[in-house]
XYZ file of C-alpha atoms in Angstrom:
745
model
C -10.022 -4.891 0.225
C -11.915 -8.122 0.474
C -10.872 -11.731 0.527
C -9.884 -13.318 -2.737
C -7.766 -16.211 -3.892
C -4.478 -15.331 -5.619
C -3.678 -12.977 -2.739
C -5.869 -10.086 -3.782
C -7.315 -9.701 -0.307
C -5.379 -8.913 2.805
C -6.729 -12.045 4.463
C -4.657 -14.052 2.020
C -1.716 -12.925 4.095
C -2.733 -15.521 6.678
C -2.385 -18.540 4.403
C -0.428 -21.289 6.159
C 1.938 -22.895 3.694
C 4.880 -25.250 3.721
C 8.085 -23.810 5.120
C 10.368 -22.447 2.420
C 14.125 -21.947 2.742
C 15.226 -18.542 3.943
C 17.766 -18.254 1.131
C 19.438 -15.149 2.459
C 22.840 -16.541 3.434
C 25.779 -14.673 2.007
C 24.539 -11.108 2.424
C 27.293 -9.244 4.270
C 26.729 -6.509 6.834
C 28.075 -3.069 6.082
C 31.245 -2.342 8.002
C 30.463 1.217 9.069
C 29.510 1.713 12.682
C 25.976 2.721 13.591
C 25.206 5.959 15.386
C 25.034 5.330 19.122
C 21.627 4.667 20.606
C 20.369 6.897 23.389
C 21.725 5.742 26.733
C 18.517 6.118 28.672
C 15.020 6.146 27.294
C 13.451 7.513 24.172
C 15.087 10.726 22.984
C 12.924 12.322 20.310
C 14.236 15.729 19.264
C 11.067 17.637 18.455
C 10.821 21.397 18.958
C 10.916 22.136 22.696
C 10.892 18.381 23.330
C 7.098 18.445 23.005
C 6.532 15.104 21.263
C 6.805 12.058 23.535
C 4.647 9.591 21.595
C 4.120 8.740 17.919
C 0.998 6.961 16.639
C 0.709 6.248 12.916
C -2.428 4.443 11.717
C -3.166 3.366 8.155
C -6.605 2.159 7.102
C -7.381 -0.309 4.400
C -9.765 1.881 2.402
C -11.569 4.455 4.453
C -12.867 7.265 2.266
C -13.148 10.998 2.858
C -15.222 11.520 -0.295
C -18.662 10.009 -0.709
C -19.120 6.942 -2.901
C -22.818 7.800 -3.186
C -23.758 11.493 -2.953
C -26.647 10.689 -0.610
C -24.668 8.464 1.756
C -22.244 10.028 4.255
C -18.669 9.031 3.537
C -16.676 6.651 5.676
C -15.040 9.469 7.638
C -18.334 11.310 7.970
C -19.678 8.199 9.660
C -16.705 8.246 12.044
C -17.103 11.682 13.662
C -14.890 10.783 16.623
C -11.942 10.474 14.251
C -12.994 13.143 11.743
C -13.626 15.786 14.409
C -10.383 14.940 16.198
C -8.374 15.587 13.031
C -10.331 18.606 11.747
C -10.582 20.230 15.148
C -6.966 19.796 16.171
C -4.808 19.462 13.056
C -4.708 19.175 9.297
C -6.779 16.872 7.101
C -5.234 16.933 3.639
C -7.910 15.760 1.210
C -5.634 16.177 -1.808
C -3.386 13.263 -0.811
C -2.381 10.485 -3.229
C -1.047 6.967 -3.421
C 1.553 5.523 -5.816
C 1.017 3.134 -8.705
C -0.124 0.531 -8.635
C -2.656 1.541 -6.009
C -2.784 -1.434 -3.703
C -2.331 -2.198 -0.014
C 1.225 -3.556 0.118
C 2.754 -0.912 -2.152
C 0.793 1.892 -0.524
C 1.657 0.996 3.079
C 5.316 0.357 2.279
C 5.563 3.664 0.418
C 3.982 5.468 3.390
C 6.294 4.048 6.035
C 9.530 4.257 4.023
C 9.033 7.542 2.165
C 10.300 6.035 -1.094
C 8.559 4.762 -4.198
C 8.477 1.090 -5.069
C 11.559 1.168 -7.290
C 13.431 1.852 -4.043
C 11.546 -0.503 -1.698
C 10.981 -3.363 -4.149
C 7.215 -3.988 -4.198
C 5.508 -2.037 -7.020
C 3.033 -4.796 -7.943
C 0.912 -5.788 -4.985
C -0.452 -7.630 -3.078
C 1.166 -10.377 -5.080
C 3.311 -10.290 -8.193
C 5.136 -12.639 -10.512
C 8.785 -13.120 -11.334
C 10.355 -14.660 -14.411
C 12.323 -17.879 -14.170
C 15.466 -18.281 -16.319
C 13.487 -20.474 -18.738
C 10.966 -17.686 -19.415
C 8.116 -19.069 -17.324
C 6.946 -17.069 -14.312
C 6.159 -17.868 -10.700
C 4.084 -16.320 -7.936
C 5.580 -13.936 -5.421
C 3.684 -12.616 -2.404
C 4.314 -9.007 -1.414
C 3.622 -9.611 2.254
C 6.765 -11.076 3.820
C 8.969 -9.958 6.694
C 11.450 -7.166 5.997
C 14.518 -9.369 5.562
C 12.795 -12.210 3.698
C 13.632 -13.285 0.197
C 10.800 -13.410 -2.312
C 7.995 -15.467 -0.797
C 6.877 -17.987 -3.408
C 4.310 -20.352 -1.843
C 4.219 -22.581 -4.938
C 7.726 -24.037 -4.646
C 10.402 -24.873 -2.093
C 13.123 -23.915 -4.575
C 12.368 -20.473 -6.030
C 14.721 -19.385 -8.795
C 14.766 -15.796 -7.527
C 16.185 -15.446 -4.019
C 16.602 -11.677 -3.903
C 15.251 -9.740 -0.954
C 11.544 -8.994 -1.181
C 12.273 -5.496 0.183
C 14.828 -4.236 -2.307
C 16.652 -0.943 -2.842
C 17.445 0.512 -6.246
C 20.960 -0.919 -5.992
C 19.779 -4.415 -5.097
C 20.237 -4.387 -1.321
C 17.770 -5.020 1.473
C 15.747 -1.834 1.954
C 16.467 0.196 5.117
C 13.925 -0.566 7.826
C 11.557 2.212 8.943
C 11.951 1.594 12.678
C 15.721 2.241 12.711
C 15.768 6.034 13.386
C 13.511 5.461 16.386
C 15.388 2.559 17.935
C 18.693 4.384 17.444
C 17.101 7.241 19.405
C 16.377 4.834 22.246
C 12.672 4.324 21.428
C 10.912 0.966 21.286
C 8.681 0.666 18.205
C 5.474 -1.360 18.186
C 3.977 -2.658 14.971
C 0.363 -3.786 14.695
C -0.325 -5.671 11.439
C 1.703 -3.129 9.443
C 3.029 -4.554 6.204
C 6.348 -6.390 6.385
C 7.426 -4.868 9.709
C 5.926 -7.940 11.406
C 5.877 -11.599 10.464
C 3.350 -12.018 7.669
C 3.333 -15.781 7.119
C 4.629 -18.993 8.615
C 6.291 -20.097 5.394
C 9.390 -17.976 4.886
C 9.085 -15.689 7.915
C 9.514 -18.259 10.690
C 12.777 -19.746 9.340
C 14.085 -16.276 8.453
C 13.609 -14.882 11.963
C 13.697 -17.889 14.292
C 15.589 -20.457 12.202
C 14.435 -23.561 10.372
C 15.269 -25.835 13.313
C 13.759 -23.641 16.021
C 10.981 -24.496 18.436
C 8.822 -21.975 16.585
C 9.394 -23.843 13.320
C 8.457 -27.081 15.046
C 5.202 -25.465 16.203
C 4.464 -24.599 12.571
C 4.655 -28.306 11.776
C 2.695 -29.535 14.777
C 0.036 -26.815 15.068
C 0.124 -24.293 12.192
C -3.001 -22.401 13.255
C -1.609 -21.786 16.730
C 1.775 -20.904 15.263
C 0.109 -18.302 13.100
C -1.750 -16.839 16.087
C 1.463 -16.886 18.151
C 4.026 -15.397 15.787
C 2.364 -13.415 12.970
C 1.058 -9.856 12.852
C 2.344 -8.244 16.063
C 5.860 -7.121 16.941
C 8.080 -4.740 18.863
C 11.474 -3.543 17.647
C 13.511 -2.444 20.646
C 16.230 0.069 21.356
C 19.595 -1.236 22.512
C 18.964 0.065 26.020
C 15.530 -1.570 26.329
C 14.923 -4.644 28.456
C 11.532 -5.217 26.859
C 13.048 -7.391 24.110
C 15.455 -9.283 26.352
C 16.034 -12.948 25.632
C 14.175 -13.793 28.840
C 11.076 -12.166 27.305
C 11.475 -14.103 24.060
C 13.497 -11.472 22.258
C 15.276 -12.399 19.071
C 18.113 -10.569 17.321
C 16.627 -7.798 15.176
C 18.799 -8.670 12.208
C 19.133 -6.100 9.421
C 22.246 -7.356 7.635
C 22.405 -4.583 5.044
C 21.174 -1.600 7.058
C 23.217 1.510 6.187
C 25.847 2.159 8.887
C 25.183 -1.267 10.377
C 22.626 -2.406 12.921
C 23.861 -4.696 15.677
C 22.928 -5.247 19.295
C 19.190 -4.759 18.771
C 16.453 -7.249 19.647
C 12.775 -7.583 18.761
C 9.694 -9.460 19.934
C 7.929 -11.285 17.119
C 4.332 -12.346 17.657
C 1.620 -12.040 20.265
C 3.066 -14.978 22.208
C 5.959 -12.762 23.232
C 4.429 -9.288 23.003
C 1.207 -9.913 24.966
C 2.855 -10.757 28.333
C 4.711 -7.439 28.165
C 1.768 -5.195 27.246
C -1.009 -7.121 28.996
C 0.655 -8.727 32.024
C -2.579 -9.144 33.974
C -4.293 -11.443 31.471
C -5.192 -12.032 27.824
C -5.274 -9.056 25.507
C -8.786 -7.776 24.894
C -10.184 -5.425 22.297
C -11.638 -2.050 23.262
C -14.975 -3.742 23.955
C -13.482 -6.226 26.427
C -13.470 -9.276 24.151
C -10.438 -11.559 24.294
C -8.499 -11.251 21.033
C -8.341 -14.588 19.247
C -8.265 -16.008 15.760
C -11.352 -17.362 13.943
C -10.627 -20.884 15.220
C -10.600 -19.781 18.845
C -6.834 -19.691 19.355
C -5.822 -16.825 21.614
C -3.481 -14.644 19.607
C -3.338 -12.608 16.438
C -6.769 -12.715 14.727
C -5.535 -12.338 11.129
C -5.072 -9.242 9.006
C -8.756 -9.166 8.041
C -9.539 -9.534 11.734
C -8.177 -6.094 12.601
C -11.198 -3.777 12.930
C -10.633 -0.576 14.844
C -11.566 -2.030 18.248
C -8.864 -4.688 17.916
C -6.076 -2.730 16.240
C -6.458 0.314 18.474
C -6.453 -1.860 21.586
C -3.031 -3.210 20.650
C -1.804 0.367 20.113
C -3.150 1.585 23.452
C -1.658 -1.358 25.344
C 1.733 -0.799 23.725
C 1.711 2.923 24.480
C 0.719 2.194 28.089
C 3.669 -0.174 28.502
C 6.569 2.006 27.386
C 6.361 1.496 23.637
C 6.143 5.170 22.614
C 6.206 4.703 18.832
C 3.487 2.575 17.217
C 2.438 1.716 13.676
C -0.972 0.124 13.104
C -3.177 -1.207 10.319
C -6.993 -1.307 10.388
C -8.998 -3.656 8.146
C -11.482 -2.271 5.640
C -15.062 -1.701 6.744
C -16.826 -2.237 3.418
C -16.507 -6.020 3.362
C -18.272 -8.462 5.616
C -15.537 -10.475 7.296
C -17.945 -12.579 9.359
C -17.699 -16.303 8.695
C -13.983 -16.426 8.061
C -13.638 -19.131 10.697
C -15.841 -21.566 8.785
C -14.701 -20.970 5.228
C -11.602 -19.095 4.134
C -13.246 -17.467 1.134
C -16.529 -16.564 2.792
C -17.049 -12.878 2.272
C -19.472 -10.380 0.848
C -18.885 -6.817 -0.222
C -21.232 -4.115 0.998
C -22.637 -1.264 -1.043
C -22.575 2.317 0.316
C -25.231 2.728 2.976
C -25.920 -1.001 3.301
C -26.804 -1.943 6.868
C -23.697 -4.028 7.528
C -21.421 -1.298 6.188
C -23.082 1.377 8.321
C -22.852 -0.865 11.378
C -19.151 -1.511 10.746
C -18.407 2.199 10.491
C -20.416 2.847 13.668
C -18.306 0.266 15.483
C -15.145 1.950 14.153
C -16.404 5.328 15.349
C -17.171 3.922 18.801
C -13.702 2.393 18.925
C -12.021 5.710 18.178
C -14.072 7.388 20.884
C -12.888 4.804 23.417
C -9.336 4.970 22.080
C -8.960 8.738 22.451
C -10.548 8.648 25.914
C -8.267 5.830 27.062
C -5.173 7.585 25.771
C -6.224 10.860 27.383
C -6.624 9.078 30.714
C -3.047 7.840 30.236
C -1.832 11.385 29.596
C -1.320 10.697 25.891
C -2.939 13.464 23.873
C -2.492 16.091 21.181
C -0.155 18.114 23.412
C 2.539 15.429 23.514
C 1.735 12.997 20.709
C 2.172 13.097 16.953
C -0.892 11.376 15.465
C -0.839 10.427 11.768
C -3.804 8.817 9.983
C -4.184 7.841 6.349
C -5.740 5.251 4.044
C -3.791 3.047 1.671
C -5.885 3.815 -1.422
C -9.392 4.885 -2.264
C -11.101 1.838 -3.749
C -13.539 2.390 -6.591
C -17.053 1.135 -5.865
C -18.001 -1.023 -8.844
C -21.582 -1.960 -8.024
C -24.991 -0.410 -8.559
C -26.951 2.209 -6.639
C -28.841 1.203 -3.507
C -32.590 1.345 -3.175
C -34.852 3.057 -2.388
C -33.774 6.069 -4.413
C -32.264 8.733 -2.181
C -31.461 6.356 0.684
C -28.710 7.668 2.963
C -27.841 4.492 4.825
C -27.984 6.128 8.248
C -31.666 7.090 8.454
C -32.910 5.070 5.491
C -30.883 1.885 4.903
C -29.820 1.212 1.334
C -30.618 -2.257 0.094
C -28.768 -4.142 -2.620
C -28.842 -7.304 -4.647
C -25.937 -9.726 -4.564
C -26.596 -11.603 -7.779
C -24.427 -13.589 -10.166
C -25.066 -12.362 -13.710
C -23.243 -12.145 -17.024
C -23.137 -10.165 -20.227
C -25.166 -12.711 -22.204
C -28.236 -11.832 -20.173
C -27.926 -8.268 -18.834
C -31.540 -8.216 -17.744
C -30.608 -10.746 -15.060
C -28.324 -8.172 -13.430
C -30.231 -5.827 -11.087
C -29.361 -2.141 -11.169
C -28.540 -2.291 -7.443
C -26.216 -5.275 -7.735
C -23.096 -5.259 -5.551
C -20.297 -6.784 -7.626
C -17.374 -5.912 -9.826
C -17.180 -6.986 -13.464
C -14.844 -9.929 -14.008
C -13.202 -10.336 -17.414
C -11.175 -13.265 -18.711
C -8.332 -11.497 -20.514
C -7.037 -14.691 -22.121
C -10.485 -15.589 -23.438
C -11.128 -12.110 -24.818
C -7.741 -11.991 -26.554
C -8.356 -15.352 -28.215
C -11.967 -14.770 -29.271
C -11.825 -11.066 -30.200
C -8.274 -10.742 -31.539
C -7.114 -14.284 -32.286
C -4.118 -13.897 -29.946
C -3.230 -17.058 -28.045
C 0.265 -16.096 -26.902
C 0.955 -17.877 -23.574
C 1.149 -15.540 -20.592
C 0.520 -15.330 -16.871
C -1.315 -12.527 -15.150
C -1.264 -10.812 -11.806
C -5.034 -10.420 -11.679
C -6.319 -6.963 -10.817
C -8.132 -3.935 -12.194
C -4.589 -2.925 -13.133
C -3.215 -6.358 -14.041
C 0.396 -7.018 -14.907
C 1.152 -9.371 -17.801
C 4.111 -11.759 -17.935
C 4.420 -13.173 -21.471
C 5.983 -16.620 -21.395
C 9.541 -16.477 -22.691
C 10.082 -12.993 -21.229
C 10.367 -11.337 -24.660
C 11.754 -7.845 -25.107
C 9.271 -4.969 -24.881
C 9.580 -4.355 -28.627
C 9.555 -7.997 -29.764
C 7.744 -7.898 -33.105
C 6.468 -11.477 -32.887
C 5.118 -11.727 -29.336
C 5.037 -8.449 -27.421
C 3.899 -5.877 -29.941
C 0.982 -7.931 -31.358
C -0.094 -8.611 -27.770
C 0.026 -4.877 -26.934
C -2.117 -3.934 -29.920
C -4.631 -6.717 -29.336
C -5.022 -5.906 -25.645
C -5.754 -2.291 -26.520
C -8.733 -3.298 -28.675
C -10.594 -5.508 -26.206
C -14.185 -4.725 -25.328
C -16.704 -6.057 -22.869
C -20.453 -5.915 -22.507
C -21.568 -4.334 -19.241
C -23.676 -6.982 -17.475
C -25.977 -4.367 -15.979
C -26.622 -2.198 -19.037
C -25.770 -4.434 -21.980
C -23.629 -1.648 -23.485
C -20.372 -2.478 -25.230
C -17.339 -0.671 -23.790
C -13.596 -0.553 -24.303
C -11.906 -2.205 -21.332
C -8.419 -0.747 -21.706
C -7.873 2.799 -20.457
C -4.087 3.010 -20.220
C -1.089 0.708 -20.818
C 2.555 0.824 -19.771
C 5.537 -1.235 -20.855
C 8.892 -1.186 -18.986
C 9.777 2.252 -20.388
C 6.707 3.866 -18.850
C 6.805 1.600 -15.800
C 10.233 3.053 -15.021
C 8.747 6.547 -15.167
C 6.042 5.334 -12.755
C 8.644 3.889 -10.322
C 7.519 0.343 -11.079
C 10.866 -1.121 -12.217
C 13.015 -2.528 -9.405
C 16.637 -3.664 -9.160
C 15.434 -7.223 -9.802
C 14.770 -7.528 -13.575
C 12.943 -10.820 -13.040
C 10.089 -8.900 -11.395
C 9.521 -6.501 -14.289
C 6.259 -7.349 -16.090
C 5.970 -7.319 -19.856
C 2.964 -4.996 -19.650
C 0.847 -3.202 -17.081
C -2.764 -2.809 -18.204
C -5.015 -0.193 -16.593
C -8.651 -1.149 -17.160
C -11.977 0.504 -16.543
C -12.005 0.657 -12.737
C -15.066 -1.579 -12.364
C -13.251 -4.455 -14.111
C -11.206 -7.207 -12.485
C -9.112 -9.001 -15.099
C -7.854 -12.558 -14.773
C -6.392 -15.149 -17.149
C -8.699 -18.131 -17.648
C -9.339 -20.429 -20.578
C -8.495 -19.140 -24.049
C -12.143 -19.251 -25.054
C -15.454 -17.815 -23.936
C -17.368 -21.093 -23.671
C -18.058 -19.864 -20.174
C -18.884 -16.150 -20.450
C -15.721 -14.064 -20.515
C -17.432 -11.105 -18.824
C -19.515 -11.690 -15.711
C -20.597 -9.911 -12.583
C -20.389 -12.532 -9.824
C -22.392 -11.663 -6.777
C -22.930 -13.780 -3.687
C -23.213 -17.411 -4.650
C -23.622 -20.648 -2.743
C -20.662 -22.984 -2.817
C -20.700 -26.769 -2.490
C -20.813 -26.475 1.293
C -23.901 -24.306 1.170
C -22.028 -21.207 2.324
C -22.065 -17.774 0.711
C -19.160 -17.482 -1.712
C -16.988 -14.404 -2.137
C -18.266 -11.322 -3.893
C -16.229 -8.212 -4.595
C -17.192 -4.688 -5.509
C -14.266 -2.454 -4.538
C -11.558 -2.118 -7.181
C -8.021 -0.836 -6.794
C -4.723 -0.667 -8.646
C -5.861 1.754 -11.321
C -4.691 5.302 -12.069
C -8.113 7.007 -12.014
C -8.436 9.907 -9.524
C -11.218 8.319 -7.480
C -8.759 5.509 -6.643
C -5.490 7.422 -6.346
C -6.823 10.390 -4.348
C -7.097 9.617 -0.647
C -6.469 11.645 2.543
C -3.920 12.324 5.261
C -4.643 13.511 8.797
C -2.042 14.871 11.229
C -2.490 16.125 14.785
C 0.082 17.058 17.396
C 2.817 19.506 18.362
C 4.097 21.343 15.315
C 1.094 20.519 13.118
C -0.950 23.494 11.922
C -4.667 23.534 12.634
C -5.943 23.879 9.065
C -8.923 21.547 9.353
C -9.911 19.875 6.091
C -8.056 21.345 3.135
C -7.302 20.497 -0.475
C -5.038 23.484 -1.055
C -1.811 21.493 -1.407
C -0.897 18.264 -3.216
C 0.834 15.412 -1.394
C 1.390 11.702 -1.667
C 2.376 8.794 0.549
C 6.119 9.464 0.258
C 5.630 12.816 2.022
C 4.367 11.281 5.259
C 7.711 10.013 6.539
C 9.900 13.097 5.949
C 7.205 15.311 7.461
C 7.069 13.128 10.562
C 10.849 12.904 10.919
C 11.231 16.670 10.502
C 8.752 17.235 13.341
C 10.498 14.608 15.472
C 14.037 15.849 14.847
C 15.146 12.480 13.447
C 16.749 11.504 10.153
C 16.918 8.527 7.833
C 20.086 7.063 6.362
C 18.774 7.829 2.890
C 17.129 10.670 0.997
C 13.375 10.317 0.800
C 11.326 10.541 -2.387
C 8.931 12.769 -0.470
C 9.126 16.269 0.923
C 8.304 17.912 4.227
C 4.783 19.306 3.921
C 5.656 22.827 4.949
C 2.051 23.885 4.278
C 0.892 21.730 7.216
C 3.596 22.338 9.821
C 4.456 25.251 12.066
C 7.691 26.869 10.790
C 9.035 26.983 14.360
C 8.679 23.188 14.651
C 11.077 22.335 11.822
C 14.610 23.296 10.776
C 15.139 27.055 10.336
C 16.680 26.346 6.919
C 13.188 25.409 5.723
C 11.891 28.899 6.497
C 14.657 30.645 4.541
C 13.006 31.415 1.224
C 10.017 29.499 2.624
C 7.751 30.404 -0.273
C 10.282 29.073 -2.739
C 10.765 25.911 -0.671
C 7.035 25.297 -0.973
C 6.921 26.035 -4.698
C 9.936 23.849 -5.383
C 8.459 21.003 -3.361
C 5.175 21.245 -5.221
C 6.921 21.319 -8.611
C 9.050 18.346 -7.598
C 5.997 16.251 -6.725
C 4.381 16.899 -10.092
C 7.381 15.548 -11.983
C 8.285 12.663 -9.664
C 5.068 11.305 -8.138
C 3.539 8.197 -9.683
C 0.283 10.075 -10.287
C 1.760 13.540 -10.738
C 1.185 15.596 -13.872
C 4.215 14.229 -15.703
C 3.385 10.602 -14.899
C -0.224 10.855 -16.028
C 0.779 12.595 -19.273
C 3.485 10.053 -20.077
C 1.062 7.229 -19.272
C -1.298 8.618 -21.896
C 1.559 8.862 -24.390
C 2.676 5.315 -23.557
C -0.823 4.057 -24.289
C -0.785 5.667 -27.727
C 2.565 4.080 -28.448
C 1.548 0.586 -27.373
C -1.746 0.567 -29.260
C -0.237 2.058 -32.434
C -0.263 -0.047 -35.573
C 1.759 2.100 -37.954
C 4.045 0.482 -40.479
C 7.319 -0.646 -38.956
C 6.188 0.585 -35.530
C 7.263 4.122 -36.417
C 4.845 5.771 -33.977
C 5.737 3.311 -31.234
C 9.478 3.882 -31.602
C 9.126 7.653 -31.825
C 7.063 7.924 -28.646
C 9.100 5.350 -26.735
C 12.356 7.153 -27.541
C 10.900 10.412 -26.279
C 9.639 8.691 -23.119
C 13.116 7.309 -22.465
C 14.585 10.810 -22.799
C 11.864 12.323 -20.621
C 12.470 9.694 -17.966
C 16.204 10.300 -17.964
C 15.771 14.074 -17.759
C 13.161 13.694 -15.020
C 15.402 11.428 -12.944
C 18.311 13.858 -13.193
C 16.243 16.869 -12.187
C 14.323 15.028 -9.462
C 17.565 13.802 -7.883
C 18.948 17.335 -7.759
C 15.763 18.788 -6.264
C 15.231 16.145 -3.623
C 18.869 16.374 -2.513
C 18.501 20.141 -2.074
C 15.185 19.761 -0.251
C 16.681 17.102 2.005
C 19.578 19.415 2.849
C 17.124 22.154 3.814
C 14.903 19.762 5.744
C 17.503 17.793 7.674
C 21.007 19.237 7.178
C 20.467 22.909 7.943
C 21.380 24.110 4.444
C 18.998 26.704 2.968
C 18.119 26.552 -0.703
C 20.037 28.511 -3.278
C 17.246 30.834 -4.388
C 18.363 31.272 -7.979
C 19.009 27.570 -8.422
C 15.621 26.695 -6.935
C 13.794 29.043 -9.283
C 15.674 27.541 -12.214
C 14.655 24.036 -11.125
C 11.012 25.105 -10.886
C 11.183 26.340 -14.476
C 12.863 23.108 -15.598
C 10.150 21.046 -13.882
C 7.431 22.953 -15.723
C 9.318 22.475 -18.985
C 9.358 18.702 -18.405
C 5.618 18.713 -17.746
C 5.033 20.742 -20.912
C 7.046 18.219 -22.915
C 5.055 15.351 -21.457
C 1.742 17.048 -22.180
C 2.798 17.779 -25.752
C 3.807 14.161 -26.257
C 0.470 12.943 -24.860
C -1.421 15.287 -27.182
C 0.597 14.521 -30.293
């Protein structure tokens, strides 16, 4: 992921900022009573009661496929993990993320089982929201579950809606609830928005603006961050772990379906560590005391979560009666050393570069120690559901390492880290490690004469917020901007070749099809722009006095330290970014090894897990139970009635509803043609847009019917109606055919 200002990198989640008001007063709890929690202990309802532990781990960019054909992939360089999955379960290599493909959206989609239009964070890791006067402000995706929008630029944000937002404008249901209602304590290790993410909005939201914790933020913000951010446990009603004497706070979910009262949680290492490491400070799997870059004992930051640290938290929680754990592991392809001396110190690695190989070796060693430690505790594949995945599959944007044919493991690959630009491509080595930066505002002004004011969420898939918040079809501002953006070109700094930057574009009509439009209209961008994956677009000066297209490598800042360099792009729709992997091991999981025979995405993880565990959510998921990967005897018998049709219907459903399914990719191509069209009176634009609106409406109707029927088969014991299911499959294919025809027209 890398560290970058403007909240591109996960490390930006640690920024200490002024306390902002919680702004959530007035949200009423639902009046319905909650299902009773288990009276004693954790009561998972898996087949034969086999599953006693749940461990879900999500990487920040660990790849199954090779980024260089000569260099073993990330997972190949972690055989302890790869062999564990392939030898004992299923490794789905045809797994996908949503759009846009970025850490916050991807993790939240994985743990909720719904797309971003139902959890509220489609643009990540930061976004913008429109003010009533048409200007826009910064929002940060990473904020605790019940926070309002986290805007670090003001103490009085104009938008005070929940950050985590359902399609009907309520606070999204929390993913730990089915477990705690079943009497299980749930540990969370750096997993997006299930823990405190910042000391700005999160501390007053959870502890109160006048609390001792808030006072610590004022007196010692670094220690407050280490104490309260990143680690948490959500407890069952019957659990003493989160008692007030242990520092427990009310686990407030004011809009949880069916209510949620009488539950407590521990927020932060200050309160969690004494319960899971009572004999002394928490250490990583190598015996090092876990501390932040400044030497404060406590949470080390989200970019300070390599495998040895994250997995140590998980093991300690599991060993101390926290049977359900979520965990995040930092990426291995960036050098995070030096964070303690300069926030933006960082350098991306190329495939096979020595530091990258060493990082993956340390991750592999950590997994070896982790599995051994768990086995010694009696926690293993016979009684534990293990789930592993990666948020997205970043695109490597740099050059090829030297010498030719290097594999990184036996022959290290070497790279240049050079700052170069398009005006002098010969200055850019062919083995340079860097992405191509492009000033969108400068290119629009110099190439197309468009100087319309706008703000940008910078990314390879940037979102544009035109000042004034004009309508999508505004003939004066929006449509000229669309057409101009489609024509932009850049000169590749390494080759000197001229190339079209834009690959796809979506306005709110297509964004709705892609599940990118939330219940908060202020968050809806004017335009989402999908660029060549090696490009990172930002909005700078409206000129190219400084080159508008550059490839910044490692540079020396005013303090003499190496400045940030980035080479791993995300956000885009291209398959090498949106195709990732999913590994599952445990009771009820089939031993298929590595397979690409079925298509899945992040929404499918949660319903598959809950089906194996015998638990249910209070809502219908956007995913499906992956019947291809589970033993029929481990899930509801209604799933095996017409089992072949269940599978075919589920597969058809994904292709019409997934953000990178067949229908979505075809409509995205059609949307691009509409937005770049320049026909008289916008005839082409209006024709395509009207058809996209109709396709979206028809898709939503059909998808709702299918997922309700699948949910009934998965969780309510109601088999499919065979004739109806076959009819739905035919309707799904008809929708895809319509989308393909529109894209080709």
